[in-house]
PDB file of C-alpha atoms and ligand atoms in Angstrom:
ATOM      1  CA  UNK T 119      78.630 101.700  63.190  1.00 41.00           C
ATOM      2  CA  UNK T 120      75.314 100.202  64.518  1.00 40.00           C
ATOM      3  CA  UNK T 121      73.319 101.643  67.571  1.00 39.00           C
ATOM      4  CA  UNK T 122      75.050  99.075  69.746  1.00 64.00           C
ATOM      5  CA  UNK T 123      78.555 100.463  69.432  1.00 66.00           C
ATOM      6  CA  UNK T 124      79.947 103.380  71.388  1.00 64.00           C
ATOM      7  CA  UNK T 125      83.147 105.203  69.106  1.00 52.00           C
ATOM      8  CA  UNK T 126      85.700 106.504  71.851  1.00 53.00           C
ATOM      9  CA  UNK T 127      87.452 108.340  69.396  1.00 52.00           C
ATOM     10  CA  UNK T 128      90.316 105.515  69.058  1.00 61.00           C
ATOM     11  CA  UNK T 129      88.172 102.348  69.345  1.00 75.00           C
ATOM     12  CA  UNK T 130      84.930 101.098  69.284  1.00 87.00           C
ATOM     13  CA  UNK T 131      83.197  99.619  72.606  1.00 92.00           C
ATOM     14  CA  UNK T 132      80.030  97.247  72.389  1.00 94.00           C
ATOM     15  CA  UNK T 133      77.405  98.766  74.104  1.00 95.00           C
ATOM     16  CA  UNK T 134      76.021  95.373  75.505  1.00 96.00           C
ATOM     17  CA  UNK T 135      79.092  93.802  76.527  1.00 96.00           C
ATOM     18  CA  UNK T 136      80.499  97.016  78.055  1.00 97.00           C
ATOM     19  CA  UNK T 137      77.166  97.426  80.032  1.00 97.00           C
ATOM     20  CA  UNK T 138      77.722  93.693  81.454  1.00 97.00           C
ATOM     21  CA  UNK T 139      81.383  93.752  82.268  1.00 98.00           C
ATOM     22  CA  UNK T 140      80.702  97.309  84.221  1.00 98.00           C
ATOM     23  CA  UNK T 141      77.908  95.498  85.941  1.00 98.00           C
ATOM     24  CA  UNK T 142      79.871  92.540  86.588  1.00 98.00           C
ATOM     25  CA  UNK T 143      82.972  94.385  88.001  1.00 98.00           C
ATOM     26  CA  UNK T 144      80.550  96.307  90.523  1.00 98.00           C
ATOM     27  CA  UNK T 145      78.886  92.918  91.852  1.00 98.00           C
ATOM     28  CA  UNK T 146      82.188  91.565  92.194  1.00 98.00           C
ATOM     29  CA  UNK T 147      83.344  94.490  94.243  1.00 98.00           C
ATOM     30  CA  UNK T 148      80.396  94.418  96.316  1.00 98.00           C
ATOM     31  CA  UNK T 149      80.523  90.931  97.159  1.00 98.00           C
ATOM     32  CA  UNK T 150      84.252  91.093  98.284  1.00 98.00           C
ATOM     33  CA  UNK T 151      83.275  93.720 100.633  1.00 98.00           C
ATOM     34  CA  UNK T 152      80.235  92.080 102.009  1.00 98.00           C
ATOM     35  CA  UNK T 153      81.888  88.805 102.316  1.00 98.00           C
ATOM     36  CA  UNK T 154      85.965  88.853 102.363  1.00 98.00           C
ATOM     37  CA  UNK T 155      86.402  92.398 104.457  1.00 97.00           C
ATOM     38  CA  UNK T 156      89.182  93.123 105.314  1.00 98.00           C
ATOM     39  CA  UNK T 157      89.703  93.466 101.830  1.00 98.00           C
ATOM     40  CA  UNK T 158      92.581  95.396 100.114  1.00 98.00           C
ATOM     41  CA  UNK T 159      93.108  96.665  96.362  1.00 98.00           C
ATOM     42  CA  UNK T 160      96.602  96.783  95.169  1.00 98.00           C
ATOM     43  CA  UNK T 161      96.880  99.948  92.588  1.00 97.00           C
ATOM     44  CA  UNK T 162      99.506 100.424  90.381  1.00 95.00           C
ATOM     45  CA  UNK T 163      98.168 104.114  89.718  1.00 96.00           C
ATOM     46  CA  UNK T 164      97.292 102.857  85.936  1.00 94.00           C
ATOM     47  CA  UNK T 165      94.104 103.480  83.848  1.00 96.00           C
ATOM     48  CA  UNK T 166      92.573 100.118  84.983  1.00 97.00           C
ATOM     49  CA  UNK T 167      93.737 100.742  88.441  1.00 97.00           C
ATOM     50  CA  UNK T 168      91.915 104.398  88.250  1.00 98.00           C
ATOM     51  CA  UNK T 169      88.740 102.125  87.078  1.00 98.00           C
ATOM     52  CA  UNK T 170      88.768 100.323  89.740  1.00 98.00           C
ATOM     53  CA  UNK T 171      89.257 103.228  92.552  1.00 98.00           C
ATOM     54  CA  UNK T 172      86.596 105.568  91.277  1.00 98.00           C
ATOM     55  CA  UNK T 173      84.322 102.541  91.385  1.00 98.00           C
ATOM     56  CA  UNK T 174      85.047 101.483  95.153  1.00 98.00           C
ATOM     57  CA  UNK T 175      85.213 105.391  96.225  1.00 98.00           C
ATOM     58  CA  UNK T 176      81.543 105.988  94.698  1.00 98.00           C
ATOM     59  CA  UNK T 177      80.086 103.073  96.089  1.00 98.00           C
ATOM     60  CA  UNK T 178      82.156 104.238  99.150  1.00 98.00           C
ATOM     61  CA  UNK T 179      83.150 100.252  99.598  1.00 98.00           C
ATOM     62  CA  UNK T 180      85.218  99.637 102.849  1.00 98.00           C
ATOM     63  CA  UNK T 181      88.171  98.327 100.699  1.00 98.00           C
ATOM     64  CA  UNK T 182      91.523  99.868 101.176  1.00 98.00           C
ATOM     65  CA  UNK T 183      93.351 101.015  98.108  1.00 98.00           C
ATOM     66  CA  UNK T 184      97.060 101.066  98.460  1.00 98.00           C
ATOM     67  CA  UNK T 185     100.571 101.550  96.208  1.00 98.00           C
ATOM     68  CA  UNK T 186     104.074 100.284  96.565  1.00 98.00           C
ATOM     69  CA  UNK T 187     105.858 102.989  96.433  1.00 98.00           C
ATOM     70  CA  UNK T 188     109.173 101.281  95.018  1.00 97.00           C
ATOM     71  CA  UNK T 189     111.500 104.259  94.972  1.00 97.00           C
ATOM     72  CA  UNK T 190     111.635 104.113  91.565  1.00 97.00           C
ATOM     73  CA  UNK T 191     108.330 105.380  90.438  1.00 97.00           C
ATOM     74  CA  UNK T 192     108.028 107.943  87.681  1.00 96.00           C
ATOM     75  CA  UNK T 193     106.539 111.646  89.290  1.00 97.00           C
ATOM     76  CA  UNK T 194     103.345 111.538  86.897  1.00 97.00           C
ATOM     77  CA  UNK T 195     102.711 108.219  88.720  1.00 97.00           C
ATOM     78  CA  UNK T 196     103.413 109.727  92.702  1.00 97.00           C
ATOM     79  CA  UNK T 197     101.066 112.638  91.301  1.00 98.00           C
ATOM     80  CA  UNK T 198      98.085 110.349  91.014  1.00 98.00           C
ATOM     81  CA  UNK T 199      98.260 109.916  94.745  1.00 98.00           C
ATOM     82  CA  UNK T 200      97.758 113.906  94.971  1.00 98.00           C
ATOM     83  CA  UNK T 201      94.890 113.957  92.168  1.00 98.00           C
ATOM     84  CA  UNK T 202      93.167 110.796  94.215  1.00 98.00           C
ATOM     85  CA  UNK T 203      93.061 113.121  96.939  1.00 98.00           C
ATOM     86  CA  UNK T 204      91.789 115.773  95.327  1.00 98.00           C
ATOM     87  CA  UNK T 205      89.152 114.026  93.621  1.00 98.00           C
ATOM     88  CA  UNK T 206      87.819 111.483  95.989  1.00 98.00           C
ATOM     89  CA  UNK T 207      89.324 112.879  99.321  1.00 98.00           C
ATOM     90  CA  UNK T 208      91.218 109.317 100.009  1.00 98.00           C
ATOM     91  CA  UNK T 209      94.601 109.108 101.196  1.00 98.00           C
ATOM     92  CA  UNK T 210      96.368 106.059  99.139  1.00 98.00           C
ATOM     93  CA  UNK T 211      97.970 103.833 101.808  1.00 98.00           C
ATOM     94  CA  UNK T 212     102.039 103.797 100.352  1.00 98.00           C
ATOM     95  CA  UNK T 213     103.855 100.687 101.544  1.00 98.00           C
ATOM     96  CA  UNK T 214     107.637 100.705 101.029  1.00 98.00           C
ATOM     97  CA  UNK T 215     110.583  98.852 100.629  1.00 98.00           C
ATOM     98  CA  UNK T 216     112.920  98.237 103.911  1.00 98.00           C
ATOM     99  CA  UNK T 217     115.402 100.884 103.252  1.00 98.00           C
ATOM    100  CA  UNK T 218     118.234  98.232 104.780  1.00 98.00           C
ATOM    101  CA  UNK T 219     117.136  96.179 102.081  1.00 98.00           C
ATOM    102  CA  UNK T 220     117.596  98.519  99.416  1.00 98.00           C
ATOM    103  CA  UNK T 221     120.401  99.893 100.377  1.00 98.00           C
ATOM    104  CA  UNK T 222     122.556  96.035 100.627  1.00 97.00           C
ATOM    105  CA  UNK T 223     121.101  95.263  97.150  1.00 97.00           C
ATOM    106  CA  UNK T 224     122.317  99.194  95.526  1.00 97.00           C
ATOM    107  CA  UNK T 225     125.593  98.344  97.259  1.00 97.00           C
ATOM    108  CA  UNK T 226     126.329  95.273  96.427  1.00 97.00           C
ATOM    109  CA  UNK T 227     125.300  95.172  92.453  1.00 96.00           C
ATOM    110  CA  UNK T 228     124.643  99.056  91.880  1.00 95.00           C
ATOM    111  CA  UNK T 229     121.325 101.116  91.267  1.00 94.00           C
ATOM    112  CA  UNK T 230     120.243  99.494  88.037  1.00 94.00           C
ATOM    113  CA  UNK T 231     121.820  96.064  88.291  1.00 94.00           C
ATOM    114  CA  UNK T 232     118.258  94.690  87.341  1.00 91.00           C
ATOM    115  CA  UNK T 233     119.172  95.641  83.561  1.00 92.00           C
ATOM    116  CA  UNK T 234     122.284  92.776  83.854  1.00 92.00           C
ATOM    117  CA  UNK T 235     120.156  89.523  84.263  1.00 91.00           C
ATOM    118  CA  UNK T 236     116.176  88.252  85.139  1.00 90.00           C
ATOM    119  CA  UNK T 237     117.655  86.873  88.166  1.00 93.00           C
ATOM    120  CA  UNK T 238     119.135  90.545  89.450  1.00 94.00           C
ATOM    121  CA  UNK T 239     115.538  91.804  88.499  1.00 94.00           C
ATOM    122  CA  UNK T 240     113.865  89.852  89.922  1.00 93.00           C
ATOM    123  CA  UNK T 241     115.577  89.644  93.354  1.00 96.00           C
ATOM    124  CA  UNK T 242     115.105  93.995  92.509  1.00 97.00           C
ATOM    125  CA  UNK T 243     111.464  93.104  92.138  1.00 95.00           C
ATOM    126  CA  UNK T 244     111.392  91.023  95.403  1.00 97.00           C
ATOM    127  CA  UNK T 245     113.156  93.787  97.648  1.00 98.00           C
ATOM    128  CA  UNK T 246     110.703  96.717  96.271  1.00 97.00           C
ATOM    129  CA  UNK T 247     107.504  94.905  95.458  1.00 96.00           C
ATOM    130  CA  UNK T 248     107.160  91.745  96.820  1.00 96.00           C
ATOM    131  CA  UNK T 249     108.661  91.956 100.191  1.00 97.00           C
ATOM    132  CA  UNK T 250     106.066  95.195 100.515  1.00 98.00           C
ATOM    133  CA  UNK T 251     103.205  93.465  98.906  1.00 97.00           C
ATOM    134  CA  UNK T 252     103.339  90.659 101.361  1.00 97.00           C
ATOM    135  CA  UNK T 253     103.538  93.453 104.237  1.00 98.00           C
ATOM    136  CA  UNK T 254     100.209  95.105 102.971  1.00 98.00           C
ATOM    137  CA  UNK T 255      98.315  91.884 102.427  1.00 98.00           C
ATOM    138  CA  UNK T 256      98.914  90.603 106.061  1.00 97.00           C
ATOM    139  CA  UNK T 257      95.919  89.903 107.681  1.00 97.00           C
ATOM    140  CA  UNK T 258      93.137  90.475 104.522  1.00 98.00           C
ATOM    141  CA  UNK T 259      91.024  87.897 103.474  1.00 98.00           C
ATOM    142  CA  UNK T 260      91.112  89.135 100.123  1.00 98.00           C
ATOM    143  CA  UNK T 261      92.969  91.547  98.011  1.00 98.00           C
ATOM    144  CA  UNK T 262      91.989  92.883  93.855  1.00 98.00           C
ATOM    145  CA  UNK T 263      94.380  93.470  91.099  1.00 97.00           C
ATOM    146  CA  UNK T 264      93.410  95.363  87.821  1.00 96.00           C
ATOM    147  CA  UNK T 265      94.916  93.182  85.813  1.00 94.00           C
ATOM    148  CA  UNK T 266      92.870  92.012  82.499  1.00 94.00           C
ATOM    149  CA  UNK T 267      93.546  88.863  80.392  1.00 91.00           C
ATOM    150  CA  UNK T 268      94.055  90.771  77.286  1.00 83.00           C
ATOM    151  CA  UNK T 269      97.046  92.359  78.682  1.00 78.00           C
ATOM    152  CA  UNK T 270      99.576  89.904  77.976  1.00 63.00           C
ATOM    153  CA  UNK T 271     101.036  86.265  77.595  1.00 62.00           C
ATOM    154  CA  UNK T 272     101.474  85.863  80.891  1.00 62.00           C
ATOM    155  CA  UNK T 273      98.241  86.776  81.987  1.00 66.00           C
ATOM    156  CA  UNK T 274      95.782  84.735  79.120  1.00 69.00           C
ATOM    157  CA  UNK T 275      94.132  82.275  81.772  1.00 80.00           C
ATOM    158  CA  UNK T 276      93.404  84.935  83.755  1.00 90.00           C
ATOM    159  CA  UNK T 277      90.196  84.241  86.132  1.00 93.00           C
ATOM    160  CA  UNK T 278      87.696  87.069  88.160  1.00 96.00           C
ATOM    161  CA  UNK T 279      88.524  84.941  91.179  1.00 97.00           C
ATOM    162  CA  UNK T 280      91.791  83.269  91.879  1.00 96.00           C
ATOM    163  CA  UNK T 281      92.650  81.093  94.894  1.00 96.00           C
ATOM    164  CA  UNK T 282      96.044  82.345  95.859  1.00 96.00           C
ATOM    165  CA  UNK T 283      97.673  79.963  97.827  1.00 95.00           C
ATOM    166  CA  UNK T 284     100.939  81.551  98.235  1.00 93.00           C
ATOM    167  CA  UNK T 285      99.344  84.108 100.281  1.00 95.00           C
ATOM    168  CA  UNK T 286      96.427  82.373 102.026  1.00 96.00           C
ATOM    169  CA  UNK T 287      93.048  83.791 100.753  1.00 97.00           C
ATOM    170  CA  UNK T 288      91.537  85.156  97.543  1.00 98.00           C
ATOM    171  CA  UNK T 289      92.640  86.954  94.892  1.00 97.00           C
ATOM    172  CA  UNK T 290      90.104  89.084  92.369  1.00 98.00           C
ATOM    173  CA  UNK T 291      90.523  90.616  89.210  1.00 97.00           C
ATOM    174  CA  UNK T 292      87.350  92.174  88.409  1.00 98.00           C
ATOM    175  CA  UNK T 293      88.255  93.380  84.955  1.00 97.00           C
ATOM    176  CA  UNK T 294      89.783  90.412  83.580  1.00 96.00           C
ATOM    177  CA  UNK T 295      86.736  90.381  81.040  1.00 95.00           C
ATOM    178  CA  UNK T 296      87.477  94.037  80.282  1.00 96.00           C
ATOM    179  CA  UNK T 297      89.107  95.666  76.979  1.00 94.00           C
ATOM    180  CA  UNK T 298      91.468  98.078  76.884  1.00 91.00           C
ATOM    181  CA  UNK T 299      88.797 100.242  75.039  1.00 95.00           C
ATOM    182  CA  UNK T 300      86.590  99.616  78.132  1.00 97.00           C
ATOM    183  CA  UNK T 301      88.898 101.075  80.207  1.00 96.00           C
ATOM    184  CA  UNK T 302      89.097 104.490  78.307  1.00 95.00           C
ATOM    185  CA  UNK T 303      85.669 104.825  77.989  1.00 97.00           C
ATOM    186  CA  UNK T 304      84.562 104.260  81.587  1.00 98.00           C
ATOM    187  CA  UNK T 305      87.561 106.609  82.271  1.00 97.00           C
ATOM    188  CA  UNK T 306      86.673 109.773  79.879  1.00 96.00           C
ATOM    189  CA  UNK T 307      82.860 109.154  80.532  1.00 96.00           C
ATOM    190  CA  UNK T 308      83.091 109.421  84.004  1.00 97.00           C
ATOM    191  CA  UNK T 309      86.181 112.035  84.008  1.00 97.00           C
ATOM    192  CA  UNK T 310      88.165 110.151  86.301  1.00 98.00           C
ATOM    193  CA  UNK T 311      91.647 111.487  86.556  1.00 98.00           C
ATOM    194  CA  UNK T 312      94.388 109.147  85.255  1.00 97.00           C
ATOM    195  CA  UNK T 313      98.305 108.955  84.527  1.00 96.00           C
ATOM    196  CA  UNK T 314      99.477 111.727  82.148  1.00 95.00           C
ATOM    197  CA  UNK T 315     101.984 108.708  80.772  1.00 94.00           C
ATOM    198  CA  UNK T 316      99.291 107.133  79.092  1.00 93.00           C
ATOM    199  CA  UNK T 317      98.995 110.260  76.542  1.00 93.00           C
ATOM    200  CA  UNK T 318     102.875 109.342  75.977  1.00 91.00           C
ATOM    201  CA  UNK T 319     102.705 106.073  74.740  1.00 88.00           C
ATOM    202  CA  UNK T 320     102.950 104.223  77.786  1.00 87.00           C
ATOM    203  CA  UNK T 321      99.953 101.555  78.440  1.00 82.00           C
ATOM    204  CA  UNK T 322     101.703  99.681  81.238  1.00 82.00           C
ATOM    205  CA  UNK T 323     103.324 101.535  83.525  1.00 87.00           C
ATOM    206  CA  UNK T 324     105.875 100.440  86.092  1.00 90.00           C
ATOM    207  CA  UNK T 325     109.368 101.763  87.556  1.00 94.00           C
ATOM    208  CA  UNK T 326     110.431 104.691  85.815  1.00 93.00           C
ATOM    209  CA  UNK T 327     113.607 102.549  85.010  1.00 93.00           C
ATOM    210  CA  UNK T 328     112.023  99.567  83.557  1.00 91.00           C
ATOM    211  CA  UNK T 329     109.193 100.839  81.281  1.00 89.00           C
ATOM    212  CA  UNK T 330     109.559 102.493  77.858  1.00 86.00           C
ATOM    213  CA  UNK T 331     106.860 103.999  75.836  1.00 86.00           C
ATOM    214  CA  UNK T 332     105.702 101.829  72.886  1.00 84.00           C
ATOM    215  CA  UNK T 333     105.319 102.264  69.154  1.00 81.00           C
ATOM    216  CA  UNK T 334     102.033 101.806  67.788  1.00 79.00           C
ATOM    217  CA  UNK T 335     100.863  97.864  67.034  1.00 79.00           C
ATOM    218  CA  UNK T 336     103.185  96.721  69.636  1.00 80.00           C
ATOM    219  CA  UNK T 337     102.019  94.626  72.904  1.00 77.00           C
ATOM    220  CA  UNK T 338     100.688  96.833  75.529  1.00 71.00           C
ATOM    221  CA  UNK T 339     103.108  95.089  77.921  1.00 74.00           C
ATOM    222  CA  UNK T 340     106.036  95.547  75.694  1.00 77.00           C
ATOM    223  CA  UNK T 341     107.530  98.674  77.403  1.00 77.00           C
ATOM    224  CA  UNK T 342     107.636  96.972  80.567  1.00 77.00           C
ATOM    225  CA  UNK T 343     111.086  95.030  81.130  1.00 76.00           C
ATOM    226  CA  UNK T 344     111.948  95.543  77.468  1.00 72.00           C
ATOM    227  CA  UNK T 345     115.412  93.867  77.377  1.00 76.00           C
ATOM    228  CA  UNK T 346     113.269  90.886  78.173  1.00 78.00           C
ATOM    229  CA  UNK T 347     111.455  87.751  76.715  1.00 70.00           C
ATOM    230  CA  UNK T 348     107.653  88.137  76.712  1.00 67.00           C
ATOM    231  CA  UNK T 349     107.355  84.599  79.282  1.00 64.00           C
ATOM    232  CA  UNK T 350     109.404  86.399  81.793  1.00 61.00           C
ATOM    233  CA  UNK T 351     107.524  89.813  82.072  1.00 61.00           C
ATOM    234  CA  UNK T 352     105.732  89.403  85.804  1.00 60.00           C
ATOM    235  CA  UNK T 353     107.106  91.582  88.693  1.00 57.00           C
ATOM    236  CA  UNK T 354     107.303  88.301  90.594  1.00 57.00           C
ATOM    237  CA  UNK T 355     104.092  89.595  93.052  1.00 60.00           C
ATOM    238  CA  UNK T 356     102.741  85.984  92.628  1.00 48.00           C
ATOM    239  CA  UNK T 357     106.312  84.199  92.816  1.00 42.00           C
ATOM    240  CA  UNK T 358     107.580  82.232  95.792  1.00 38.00           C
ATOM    241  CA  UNK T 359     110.809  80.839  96.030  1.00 38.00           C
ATOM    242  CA  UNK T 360     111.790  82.391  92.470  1.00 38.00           C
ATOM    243  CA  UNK T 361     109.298  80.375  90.931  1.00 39.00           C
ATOM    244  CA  UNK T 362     105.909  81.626  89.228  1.00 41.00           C
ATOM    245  CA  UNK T 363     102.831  80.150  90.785  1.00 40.00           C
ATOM    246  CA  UNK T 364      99.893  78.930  88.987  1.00 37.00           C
ATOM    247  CA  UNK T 365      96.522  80.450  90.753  1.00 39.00           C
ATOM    248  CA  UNK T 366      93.753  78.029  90.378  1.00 38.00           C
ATOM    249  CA  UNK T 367      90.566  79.481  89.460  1.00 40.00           C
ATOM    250  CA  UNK T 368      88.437  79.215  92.382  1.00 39.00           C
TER     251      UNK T 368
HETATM  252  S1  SF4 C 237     110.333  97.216  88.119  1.00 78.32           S
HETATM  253 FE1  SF4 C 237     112.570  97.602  87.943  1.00 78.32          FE
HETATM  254  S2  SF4 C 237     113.118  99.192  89.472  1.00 78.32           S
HETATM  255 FE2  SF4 C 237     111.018  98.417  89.918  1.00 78.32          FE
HETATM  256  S3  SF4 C 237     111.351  96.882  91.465  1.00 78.32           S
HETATM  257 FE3  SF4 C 237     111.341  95.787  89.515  1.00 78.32          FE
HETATM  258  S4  SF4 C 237     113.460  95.735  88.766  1.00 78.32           S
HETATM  259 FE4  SF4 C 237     113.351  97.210  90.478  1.00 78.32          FE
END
């Protein structure tokens, strides 16, 4: 191992490129706050999502962090709302699903009708996530995902700024650059809390229904929507009329 690598105990992190993605994802926080406010980040309560929040609550950044709180969450993932709390002293913002909404859609095809087709899914998807999502991103000029390109098929082109059409302003993703090794080390050498699920095999973490832990080698994503193929695997949060939407880099 040479000076310029850092061992995390499961992976090996160059010191250099670490040291400029970390500085990179600051600047790219600071400039959405100085120049896109009202800003909002969406968190999925995940390690890169746990990145992201300890670095906007140190720099005390005047972004809002919220969830959507599906109804279907696992409780290790509703409990990093209480640890945020307890270590930063910021109340998540929850946004919800219209309970009329959820309540037609359990009736009609029954509570876990999303495992029958990607259509049933997706329209599952729509009610909890995307129908919420658009509620919290009303009126922001910008809002941040911590979604990296190395995450998945679906998410290989991703850019550090999107233009996202479908919901009128910009979109940033200031750890598309990052590794998943990244991620743990910022994490463990800063002690920020994270999800207990990752110590369970579970790298992407969704709905308690529709993620699975994973066996080593696999695709991070491949817990998520299992039953699926790998093309399909988005939660639809950047889908209008049932179709994906391609962000152009801006
Ligand atoms: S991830 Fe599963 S439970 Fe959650 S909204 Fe989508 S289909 Fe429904």
């Amino acid at each position: 191992m040479s000076t310029a690598e850092i061992n995390t105990g499961t992976a090996t992190v160059d010191a250099a490129h670490f040291e400029t993605v970390l500085a990179d994802a600051k600047a790219t926080l600071a400039r959405i706050a100085a120049e896109f406010s009202p800003a909002v980040f969406a968190s999925s309560l995940a390690a890169e999502d746990m990145v992201l929040a300890d670095l906007i609550l140190r720099a005390k950044l005047p972004i809002t962090i919220f969830t959507l709180e599906t109804g279907r969450l696992h409780a290790e993932t509703l409990g990093m709302v209480d640890r945020i709390r307890e270590t930063y002293g910021y109340e998540v913002v929850l946004y919800k699903p219209e309970q009329a909404a959820v309540d037609a859609y359990v009736s009609a095809n029954g509570l876990n009708a999303f495992y029958d087709s990607v259509e049933m899914r997706k329209e599952c998807c729509r009610i909890r996530k995307v129908e919420p999502l658009n509620r919290a991103l009303a009126g922001n000029k910008a809002w941040i995902t911590g979604q990296r390109r190395a995450q998945s098929t679906t998410r290989s082109e991703l850019a550090v700024q999107e233009d996202d059409a479908a919901h009128g302003m910009q979109k940033f993703n200031p750890l598309a650059d990052w590794t998943e090794a990244e991620v743990w080390h910022y994490l463990k050498s800063n002690q920020v809390p994270y999800n207990p699920l990752h110590d369970k095999g579970y790298p992407s973490i969704g709905c308690e229904p529709c993620t699975r832990a994973i066996q080593p080698g696999e695709d991070v994503r491949a817990g998520r929507w299992w039953w699926e193929n790998p093309e399909s695997k988005e939660c639809g949060l950047h889908v209008v009329d049932g179709k994906l939407i391609r962000i152009k880099s801006a």
